[in-house]
Coordinates of C-alpha atoms and ligand atoms in Angstrom, one line a residue:
T1 CA 148.1 173.9 129.3
I2 CA 149.0 176.5 131.3
A3 CA 151.7 174.3 133.0
T4 CA 153.0 173.3 129.7
A5 CA 153.0 177.0 128.5
T6 CA 154.9 177.6 131.6
L7 CA 157.3 174.9 131.3
D8 CA 158.1 175.6 127.3
S9 CA 158.8 179.4 128.2
L10 CA 161.3 178.3 130.9
F11 CA 162.9 176.2 128.7
R12 CA 163.3 178.6 125.9
L13 CA 164.8 181.1 128.6
I14 CA 167.2 178.7 129.7
Y15 CA 168.3 177.4 126.5
S16 CA 168.5 180.7 124.7
Q17 CA 170.7 181.9 127.5
E18 CA 172.7 178.7 127.3
Q19 CA 172.9 179.1 123.3
Q20 CA 174.2 182.2 123.8
T21 CA 176.9 180.9 126.7
D22 CA 177.8 178.1 124.2
A23 CA 178.0 180.4 121.1
R24 CA 180.4 182.5 123.1
E25 CA 182.6 179.8 124.8
L26 CA 182.2 176.8 122.3
G27 CA 181.8 178.5 119.0
G28 CA 185.8 178.2 118.0
P29 CA 187.7 175.2 117.9
V30 CA 187.1 172.9 120.7
T31 CA 188.7 170.1 122.3
P32 CA 187.6 167.1 124.5
D33 CA 189.3 168.4 127.3
V34 CA 187.3 171.5 127.8
L35 CA 184.2 169.6 127.8
N36 CA 185.7 166.7 130.3
K37 CA 186.3 169.9 132.5
R38 CA 183.1 171.1 132.4
V39 CA 181.5 167.8 132.9
A40 CA 183.8 167.2 135.9
A41 CA 182.9 170.4 137.2
G42 CA 178.9 170.0 137.4
S43 CA 176.2 167.3 137.2
T44 CA 176.5 166.5 133.7
Y45 CA 177.1 162.7 132.7
Y46 CA 178.6 163.8 129.1
L47 CA 178.9 166.4 126.7
A48 CA 179.8 166.2 122.8
I49 CA 179.7 169.0 120.3
L50 CA 178.4 168.1 116.8
D51 CA 178.3 170.0 113.4
Q52 CA 174.8 170.5 111.8
V53 CA 175.2 167.3 109.8
G54 CA 176.1 165.3 113.0
H55 CA 179.9 164.8 112.8
V56 CA 181.4 164.9 116.2
L57 CA 183.7 167.7 116.6
A58 CA 184.7 166.9 120.2
A59 CA 183.1 164.7 122.9
S60 CA 183.9 164.4 126.5
A61 CA 184.6 160.9 128.1
G62 CA 181.2 159.0 128.7
T63 CA 179.6 160.3 125.5
P64 CA 177.4 157.2 124.5
A65 CA 178.3 155.3 121.2
R66 CA 175.4 156.2 119.5
V67 CA 176.3 159.9 119.9
L68 CA 179.8 159.0 118.6
A69 CA 178.4 157.0 115.8
R70 CA 176.3 160.3 114.6
E71 CA 172.8 158.7 115.0
A72 CA 171.6 162.4 114.7
S73 CA 168.4 160.9 113.5
Q74 CA 167.1 160.8 117.2
P75 CA 164.4 163.3 117.9
Q76 CA 166.0 165.4 120.2
F77 CA 168.5 166.4 117.4
R78 CA 166.0 166.6 114.9
A79 CA 164.1 169.4 116.8
A80 CA 167.5 170.9 117.6
L81 CA 167.9 171.2 114.2
T82 CA 164.6 172.0 112.8
S83 CA 162.5 173.6 116.0
P84 CA 161.6 177.2 114.6
S85 CA 162.0 178.7 117.8
P86 CA 164.9 181.3 118.3
A87 CA 166.5 179.0 120.4
P88 CA 166.3 175.5 118.6
T89 CA 166.6 172.7 121.4
G90 CA 165.6 169.0 121.6
I91 CA 165.0 167.1 124.8
S92 CA 165.1 163.6 124.5
D93 CA 162.9 161.1 126.6
V94 CA 164.3 159.1 129.5
L95 CA 167.4 157.3 128.0
D96 CA 169.4 154.8 130.0
D97 CA 172.9 155.3 128.8
G98 CA 174.4 157.1 131.4
P99 CA 177.2 155.8 133.5
A100 CA 176.7 151.7 134.5
G101 CA 173.2 152.2 132.8
T102 CA 171.8 155.3 134.5
R103 CA 168.8 157.1 133.4
L104 CA 169.4 160.3 132.2
I105 CA 168.0 162.9 129.9
E106 CA 169.5 164.3 126.6
T107 CA 169.1 167.6 125.5
V108 CA 170.5 169.1 122.2
V109 CA 171.1 173.0 121.9
S110 CA 171.7 174.4 118.5
Y111 CA 174.1 177.5 118.6
A112 CA 176.0 179.6 116.2
G113 CA 179.7 178.1 115.7
A114 CA 182.7 179.7 113.6
T115 CA 182.3 177.1 111.1
G116 CA 178.3 176.8 110.9
R117 CA 175.7 175.4 113.2
R118 CA 176.8 173.4 115.9
M119 CA 174.8 171.0 118.4
L120 CA 175.9 171.1 122.1
V121 CA 174.7 167.4 123.5
T122 CA 174.4 167.2 127.1
G123 CA 173.5 164.2 129.1
Q124 CA 172.1 165.1 132.5
P125 CA 170.8 162.9 135.3
V126 CA 166.9 162.6 135.5
S127 CA 166.9 164.2 139.2
T128 CA 168.2 167.3 137.8
F129 CA 164.8 167.5 135.5
T130 CA 162.6 166.3 138.2
Q131 CA 163.2 168.7 141.1
F132 CA 162.7 171.7 138.5
L133 CA 159.6 169.7 136.9
A134 CA 158.3 169.0 140.2
G135 CA 158.0 172.6 141.4
A136 CA 156.4 173.3 138.3
L137 CA 154.1 170.9 138.8
Q138 CA 153.2 171.9 142.4
P139 CA 150.1 174.0 141.7
M140 CA 148.5 171.3 139.5
A141 CA 146.6 168.8 141.7
P142 CA 144.2 171.2 143.7
V143 CA 141.4 168.9 144.1
T144 CA 141.0 165.8 146.5
G145 CA 142.9 162.8 145.2
G146 CA 144.5 164.9 142.4
R147 CA 147.7 164.0 140.8
A148 CA 150.1 165.5 138.1
Y149 CA 152.8 163.8 136.3
V150 CA 155.4 165.0 134.0
L151 CA 155.6 162.1 131.4
D152 CA 158.1 161.5 128.5
G153 CA 156.9 160.3 125.1
H154 CA 157.4 156.5 126.3
G155 CA 155.2 157.2 129.6
N156 CA 158.5 157.2 131.9
V157 CA 157.8 159.5 134.8
L158 CA 160.0 162.6 135.0
A159 CA 158.2 164.4 137.7
S160 CA 155.0 163.7 139.6
V161 CA 152.8 165.7 142.4
M162 CA 150.4 163.6 144.9
P163 CA 148.3 165.4 147.6
S164 CA 150.0 163.4 150.2
G165 CA 153.4 164.1 149.2
Q166 CA 153.8 160.4 148.4
T167 CA 155.4 159.2 145.1
R168 CA 153.6 156.6 143.4
P169 CA 153.9 155.5 139.7
P170 CA 151.1 156.7 137.3
N171 CA 148.3 154.1 136.7
P172 CA 149.4 152.2 133.4
A173 CA 146.1 153.0 132.1
L174 CA 146.7 156.4 132.6
V175 CA 150.0 156.2 130.8
R176 CA 148.7 154.2 128.0
K177 CA 145.5 156.6 127.6
S178 CA 147.4 159.8 128.0
L179 CA 149.7 158.7 125.2
E180 CA 146.7 158.5 122.9
R181 CA 144.7 161.2 123.8
A182 CA 144.5 164.5 125.3
S183 CA 141.7 163.9 127.9
G184 CA 139.5 161.2 129.0
T185 CA 138.5 158.5 132.2
Y186 CA 140.3 155.6 133.0
D187 CA 139.3 153.2 135.9
A188 CA 141.9 152.9 139.0
G189 CA 139.6 151.6 141.4
G190 CA 136.8 154.2 140.7
E191 CA 136.8 156.4 137.8
R192 CA 139.2 158.9 137.3
Y193 CA 139.3 161.8 134.9
F194 CA 142.6 162.7 133.0
A195 CA 143.5 165.4 130.6
A196 CA 147.3 165.7 129.2
S197 CA 149.2 168.8 127.4
R198 CA 152.2 168.4 125.5
I199 CA 155.4 170.4 125.9
P200 CA 156.2 172.1 123.0
E201 CA 159.2 170.9 121.0
T202 CA 159.2 167.8 123.1
S203 CA 157.6 164.5 123.4
W204 CA 156.7 165.2 127.1
Q205 CA 153.5 165.8 128.6
I206 CA 151.8 166.8 131.6
V207 CA 149.1 164.5 132.7
V208 CA 146.5 165.4 135.7
S209 CA 144.1 163.2 136.8
A210 CA 141.5 163.5 139.5
P211 CA 138.8 161.0 140.8
T212 CA 135.6 162.0 138.4
A213 CA 133.4 162.1 141.5
S214 CA 135.4 164.7 143.2
L215 CA 135.6 166.9 140.1
Y216 CA 131.7 166.9 139.6
R217 CA 131.1 166.4 143.5
G218 CA 127.8 168.4 144.4
T219 CA 127.9 171.2 146.5
T220 CA 125.4 171.1 149.6
G221 CA 122.7 173.7 150.9
V222 CA 121.3 176.6 148.9
G223 CA 124.5 176.1 146.2
R224 CA 123.0 172.2 145.9
W225 CA 119.7 173.4 144.3
L226 CA 120.2 177.0 143.4
P227 CA 121.8 176.6 140.2
W228 CA 119.4 174.1 139.1
L229 CA 116.8 176.6 140.4
V230 CA 118.0 179.1 138.0
L231 CA 118.6 176.6 135.1
G232 CA 115.4 175.5 135.6
L233 CA 113.5 179.0 135.9
S234 CA 115.7 180.2 132.8
A235 CA 114.3 176.9 130.7
V236 CA 110.8 177.8 131.8
A237 CA 111.3 181.6 130.6
F238 CA 112.9 180.5 127.4
A239 CA 110.1 178.3 126.7
A240 CA 107.8 181.1 127.7
I241 CA 109.4 183.5 125.5
A242 CA 109.6 180.9 122.6
V243 CA 105.9 180.2 123.1
L244 CA 105.0 184.0 123.0
I245 CA 106.9 184.5 120.0
R246 CA 105.5 181.5 118.3
R247 CA 102.2 182.6 119.4
A248 CA 103.0 185.9 117.9
V249 CA 104.2 184.5 114.8
V250 CA 100.9 182.8 114.3
T251 CA 98.5 185.2 115.5
S252 CA 100.3 187.8 113.3
G253 CA 99.9 185.3 110.0
R254 CA 96.3 184.8 111.3
L255 CA 95.5 188.2 111.2
A256 CA 97.2 189.1 108.0
R257 CA 95.1 186.4 106.6
S258 CA 92.0 187.5 108.0
N259 CA 92.6 191.0 107.0
A260 CA 93.3 190.0 103.3
E261 CA 90.0 188.2 103.7
L262 CA 88.3 191.1 105.2
E263 CA 89.5 193.4 102.4
I264 CA 88.1 190.9 99.8
S265 CA 84.8 190.5 101.4
Q266 CA 85.0 194.3 101.9
Q267 CA 85.6 194.7 98.3
R268 CA 82.8 192.4 97.3
L269 CA 80.2 194.5 99.7
R270 CA 81.4 197.4 97.8
D271 CA 80.4 195.9 94.6
R272 CA 77.4 194.3 95.7
A273 CA 76.4 198.2 97.0
R274 CA 77.1 199.6 93.6
E275 CA 75.6 196.9 91.7
L276 CA 72.2 197.1 94.3
Q277 CA 72.3 201.0 93.6
R278 CA 72.2 200.0 90.1
S279 CA 69.5 197.7 90.3
N280 CA 67.7 200.5 92.7
I281 CA 67.8 202.9 90.0
E282 CA 66.9 200.5 87.3
L283 CA 63.9 199.6 89.5
E284 CA 62.6 202.9 90.3
R285 CA 62.9 203.9 86.6
S286 CA 60.9 200.7 85.4
N287 CA 58.6 201.0 88.3
A288 CA 57.6 204.5 87.3
D289 CA 57.4 203.2 83.7
L290 CA 54.8 200.8 85.1
E291 CA 53.3 203.1 87.0
T292 CA 53.0 205.4 83.9
F293 CA 51.7 202.5 81.8
A294 CA 49.0 201.2 84.1
Y295 CA 47.8 204.8 84.6
V296 CA 47.7 205.5 81.0
A297 CA 46.0 202.3 80.0
S298 CA 43.4 202.5 82.8
H299 CA 42.6 205.9 82.0
D300 CA 42.6 205.3 78.0
L301 CA 40.5 202.3 78.5
S302 CA 38.0 204.1 80.7
A303 CA 36.4 206.3 78.1
P304 CA 35.7 203.3 75.4
L305 CA 34.5 201.0 78.4
R306 CA 32.0 203.6 79.6
A307 CA 30.8 203.9 76.1
V308 CA 30.6 200.2 76.0
S309 CA 28.6 200.5 79.2
G310 CA 26.5 203.0 77.9
F311 CA 25.3 200.7 74.9
A312 CA 24.6 197.9 76.8
Q313 CA 22.7 199.9 79.1
L314 CA 20.9 201.4 75.9
L315 CA 20.3 197.7 74.9
A316 CA 18.8 196.5 78.1
N317 CA 16.5 199.7 78.3
R318 CA 15.0 198.9 74.6
Y319 CA 15.3 195.1 74.1
R320 CA 14.7 193.7 77.7
G321 CA 11.7 191.2 77.3
R322 CA 11.2 192.0 73.9
L323 CA 13.8 188.9 72.5
D324 CA 13.9 185.7 73.9
D325 CA 15.1 184.9 77.4
A326 CA 18.5 183.9 76.4
A327 CA 19.0 187.3 74.8
D328 CA 17.8 189.1 78.0
E329 CA 20.4 186.7 80.3
F330 CA 23.2 187.7 77.7
I331 CA 22.7 191.4 78.3
S332 CA 22.5 191.1 82.0
H333 CA 25.8 189.0 82.0
M334 CA 27.5 191.7 79.8
Q335 CA 26.6 194.6 82.0
S336 CA 27.6 192.8 85.1
S337 CA 31.1 191.9 83.5
L338 CA 31.3 195.5 82.3
D339 CA 30.7 196.6 85.6
H340 CA 33.3 194.5 86.9
M341 CA 36.0 196.0 84.3
Q342 CA 35.0 199.6 85.2
W343 CA 35.6 198.5 88.7
I344 CA 39.1 197.1 88.1
I345 CA 39.7 199.9 86.0
D346 CA 38.6 202.3 88.7
D347 CA 40.8 200.4 91.4
L348 CA 43.5 200.3 89.3
L349 CA 43.6 204.0 88.9
A350 CA 43.1 204.7 92.4
Y351 CA 46.3 202.6 93.3
S352 CA 48.3 204.4 90.4
R353 CA 46.9 207.9 91.8
V354 CA 48.4 206.8 95.4
G355 CA 51.5 206.4 93.8
R356 CA 51.8 209.1 91.6
A357 CA 50.4 211.8 94.1
E358 CA 53.2 213.7 96.0
L359 CA 52.7 213.2 99.6
A360 CA 52.2 216.4 101.9
P361 CA 51.5 215.1 105.6
E362 CA 49.0 217.3 107.4
R363 CA 47.2 217.2 110.6
V364 CA 44.6 214.7 110.2
D365 CA 41.6 214.2 112.8
L366 CA 41.2 210.0 112.5
D367 CA 37.7 210.7 114.2
A368 CA 36.5 213.0 111.7
V369 CA 38.0 210.9 108.7
L370 CA 36.2 207.6 110.4
A371 CA 32.8 209.6 110.5
D372 CA 32.9 210.5 106.5
V373 CA 34.4 206.8 105.9
L374 CA 31.3 205.4 107.7
R375 CA 28.9 208.0 106.0
N376 CA 30.3 206.7 102.7
V377 CA 29.7 203.0 103.6
G378 CA 26.5 203.9 105.6
T379 CA 24.2 201.9 102.8
D380 CA 26.3 198.7 102.8
V381 CA 26.3 199.1 106.9
E382 CA 22.7 199.0 106.5
E383 CA 22.3 196.4 104.1
A384 CA 24.3 194.1 105.9
R385 CA 22.8 194.9 109.4
A386 CA 26.4 195.8 110.5
T387 CA 27.4 197.2 113.6
V388 CA 30.5 199.6 113.4
T389 CA 31.8 201.2 116.7
H390 CA 35.0 203.0 117.5
D391 CA 37.2 204.1 120.1
D392 CA 38.7 207.9 120.4
L393 CA 41.0 208.1 117.1
P394 CA 44.0 210.1 117.4
E395 CA 45.2 213.1 115.5
V396 CA 47.9 211.8 112.8
G397 CA 50.1 213.2 110.2
G398 CA 49.2 211.9 106.7
D399 CA 47.3 212.4 103.7
R400 CA 43.6 212.8 104.7
G401 CA 42.1 211.4 101.2
Q402 CA 44.4 208.3 101.2
L403 CA 44.2 207.8 105.0
A404 CA 40.1 207.7 104.1
L405 CA 40.8 205.3 101.3
V406 CA 42.8 203.2 103.9
L407 CA 40.0 203.0 106.6
Q408 CA 37.0 202.6 104.0
N409 CA 38.6 199.8 102.5
L410 CA 39.2 198.0 105.5
I411 CA 35.8 198.8 106.9
A412 CA 34.1 197.9 103.6
N413 CA 36.1 194.5 103.6
A414 CA 35.2 193.6 107.3
I415 CA 31.6 194.0 106.5
K416 CA 31.8 192.2 103.3
F417 CA 34.0 189.2 104.4
S418 CA 31.1 188.4 107.1
V419 CA 30.3 184.8 108.3
P420 CA 26.8 184.1 106.6
G421 CA 23.8 184.4 108.6
A422 CA 25.6 186.4 111.3
D423 CA 25.3 190.3 111.6
P424 CA 28.9 191.8 110.9
E425 CA 30.5 193.6 113.8
V426 CA 33.0 196.0 113.2
H427 CA 35.2 197.8 115.7
V428 CA 37.8 200.5 114.9
G429 CA 40.7 201.5 117.4
A430 CA 43.9 202.8 118.0
A431 CA 46.9 202.6 120.8
R432 CA 50.2 203.9 121.0
E433 CA 53.1 201.9 119.7
G434 CA 56.3 204.0 120.3
E435 CA 56.3 207.0 118.5
R436 CA 53.6 205.9 116.6
W437 CA 49.8 204.9 116.4
R438 CA 48.8 201.7 115.6
V439 CA 45.1 201.9 114.2
F440 CA 43.0 198.7 114.0
V441 CA 40.0 197.5 112.4
R442 CA 38.3 194.3 114.2
D443 CA 35.7 192.1 112.4
N444 CA 33.9 189.2 113.6
G445 CA 34.1 187.6 110.0
I446 CA 35.6 184.6 108.4
G447 CA 38.6 185.4 109.2
I448 CA 42.2 184.8 107.3
D449 CA 44.4 181.6 107.2
P450 CA 47.4 183.4 108.9
E451 CA 49.3 181.4 106.0
H452 CA 47.8 183.9 103.5
G453 CA 48.2 187.1 105.8
E454 CA 51.4 188.3 103.3
R455 CA 49.7 187.4 99.9
I456 CA 46.5 189.0 100.3
F457 CA 48.1 192.6 100.5
K458 CA 49.4 192.2 97.0
M459 CA 47.7 193.0 93.6
F460 CA 45.0 190.8 92.6
Q461 CA 45.5 188.2 95.2
R462 CA 41.9 187.1 96.5
L463 CA 41.2 184.0 98.7
H464 CA 37.3 183.7 97.4
E465 CA 35.7 183.4 94.2
P466 CA 34.0 186.5 92.9
E467 CA 30.5 184.6 93.3
A468 CA 31.1 184.4 96.7
Y469 CA 32.6 188.0 97.5
P470 CA 32.4 190.4 95.1
G471 CA 35.9 192.3 94.8
T472 CA 38.9 193.2 92.2
G473 CA 41.5 192.0 94.9
I474 CA 43.3 195.5 94.4
G475 CA 41.8 197.2 97.5
L476 CA 44.5 195.9 100.0
A477 CA 47.2 196.8 97.9
I478 CA 45.9 200.2 97.6
V479 CA 45.7 200.3 101.4
K480 CA 49.4 198.8 101.7
R481 CA 50.7 201.3 99.3
V482 CA 49.1 204.3 101.4
V483 CA 50.4 202.7 104.5
E484 CA 53.9 202.5 103.4
R485 CA 54.1 205.9 101.6
H486 CA 53.3 207.0 105.2
G487 CA 56.2 205.3 106.4
G488 CA 54.2 202.8 108.3
R489 CA 53.7 198.7 108.5
I490 CA 50.3 197.0 108.0
G491 CA 49.6 193.3 109.1
V492 CA 46.5 191.5 110.0
E493 CA 46.1 189.2 113.0
P494 CA 43.7 186.4 113.7
A495 CA 40.7 188.4 116.3
P496 CA 40.2 186.6 119.6
G497 CA 36.8 184.9 119.5
G498 CA 36.9 184.7 115.2
G499 CA 37.7 187.3 112.7
S500 CA 40.4 189.1 111.7
V501 CA 42.4 192.3 113.1
F502 CA 43.9 194.7 110.2
W503 CA 46.0 196.8 111.8
F504 CA 48.6 199.6 110.2
T505 CA 50.7 202.1 112.0
V506 CA 50.7 206.0 111.2
G507 CA 52.7 208.6 112.7
D508 CA 52.1 212.0 114.4
P509 CA 50.8 215.1 112.9
P510 CA 53.6 217.0 111.5
G511 CA 55.1 219.6 114.4
A512 CA 53.8 217.3 117.2
P513 CA 56.0 217.2 120.4
A514 CA 57.8 213.8 120.9
P515 CA 55.3 211.8 122.7
R516 CA 56.1 209.7 125.5
P517 CA 56.3 206.2 124.9
E518 CA 54.0 203.9 126.4
P519 CA 53.7 200.2 126.3
V520 CA 52.2 198.8 123.1
V521 CA 48.6 197.8 123.4
A522 CA 47.4 195.7 120.8
E523 CA 43.9 196.8 121.5
R524 CA 41.7 198.6 124.2
P525 CA 38.8 196.9 125.4
Q526 CA 35.9 197.7 122.9
A527 CA 34.0 201.0 124.2
P528 CA 35.5 201.4 127.8
V529 CA 33.3 204.4 128.1
A530 CA 29.9 204.5 126.4
A531 CA 30.5 208.5 125.8
Q532 CA 33.4 207.7 123.9
S533 CA 31.7 205.3 121.3
S534 CA 29.4 206.0 118.6
E535 CA 27.6 203.7 116.5
S536 CA 27.0 203.8 113.0
Ligands
ADP1 P1 38.9 192.4 97.3 O1 37.9 192.6 98.8 O2 38.3 193.2 96.2 O3 38.6 190.8 97.3 P2 41.2 192.9 99.1 O4 42.5 193.5 98.3 O5 40.6 194.0 99.7 O6 40.4 192.6 97.7 O7 41.0 191.7 99.5 C1 42.1 190.6 99.1 C2 41.5 189.7 99.8 O8 41.7 189.5 101.2 C3 39.9 189.3 99.8 O9 39.7 188.6 98.4 C4 39.6 188.6 100.8 O10 39.8 186.9 100.6 C5 40.6 188.7 101.9 N1 40.2 189.7 103.0 C6 40.5 190.9 103.1 N2 39.8 191.5 104.0 C7 39.3 190.7 105.0 C8 38.4 190.3 106.0 N3 38.2 191.3 106.6 N4 38.0 189.3 106.3 C9 38.3 188.1 105.7 N5 39.1 188.2 104.4 C10 39.5 189.4 104.2

């Protein structure tokens, strides 16, 4: 392309100069003589001047008949008349109408004449062009085995350059293909590559060719693999970047999704929390209502019940033994049922009071409390031939009366639920559990199936018939309520060797220094030092 552009510029330069000279020297009337003289003076076969429609104004000797016959339709004429360049010029393919059939090139230069446009037709030996073209082609075959040609529109060689300086006609395949395409490959005892470029305003083209192998011949040493290495590394880098970008896109998508989901679940949580709060308030209110109801009902029931009990007592006193046996039995059934009812009502009242009374924690010496309790249950202990032992009990924080209720209930149960025929043995102890005390009451009684370990702390839940073990089923519910109001936990475990261990936790007295935590001890060995134990 560079070579054709160079030749085009050269042609333009030459012919625009010629055009000016022609206009000056051959613009007016011309005679064949003038032209003949010119032919004789230089290396030109013929000269002719035509007007723009092809009429011959003058022609030298040797002008071919086709020019004289005004065959101005030939390409070189068309080009001279139509080419848009400032110096319209046409250059023919190789023609063979020189003297004695010699090959020539015909150029047609259009220039301004006195009576309009004129065309100067010049026939010149091919060699005039060959040298000039070869000069321009010289730098065109730099690779090994490279060749460069200037071919006319029919594939005639106008000039050629070969590395060894030899002149050989171009391969027919090259000629054929270069007329069809601007580049490609052809076979000439090995694949060769060619590129063709047309010189503007002519049918000539410059064709360069070289063995394909020499064009792509590999370099050696570092140069051989370095480009591949760089290429490989770049590919890897691009792949890594692509993966990272993809990952970032995917991750950010996922993140956005999770965020949205999180937002939704947070919203749900907030809704749930609000609902829960509402239900809590509702529950508290209905609990308070229920509490009031239970309290009022049991309280108000107490008075008539006592009255009925009183009358039953009167009935018994006055008429027992005076009616028949059945009547005596009815009266005693009535009395025991009334007693049981009174018991239930008393327990219910006790339960209600535990919930209603404001808790004012004070320093409570559990040893002293236990002593009171043991005095209260003294008769039961004696009747049941029970033994109650205890460790040194700590000082704790809480309501003295309520804590006494807890111990009393647990000890009473421990005595009550004894194995028939065996003397009840009860032990009360305490151990440190983190920041609280764990107080326990252990018995050798009938034990509790762990399956019912939770149930028995609920209201009216009993595992036995009242005939076997009397009771209301409220005692442990009261105990649990007190313990929980004190911020503690309660539970029951099977005692080693039979029986049960009821335990609950309770905090230190108010204002006590934070205790040093000790490992949890479920139970101390019973009465480690005789002096520390007391029997009741
Ligand atoms: P009550 O003693 O009036 O029956 P409680 O609430 O005190 O009611 O006890 C509930 C149930 O738990 C009892 O009926 C009994 O079945 C069981 N229970 C309580 N204490 C013991 C214990 N020390 N040994 C075995 N069972 C017990």
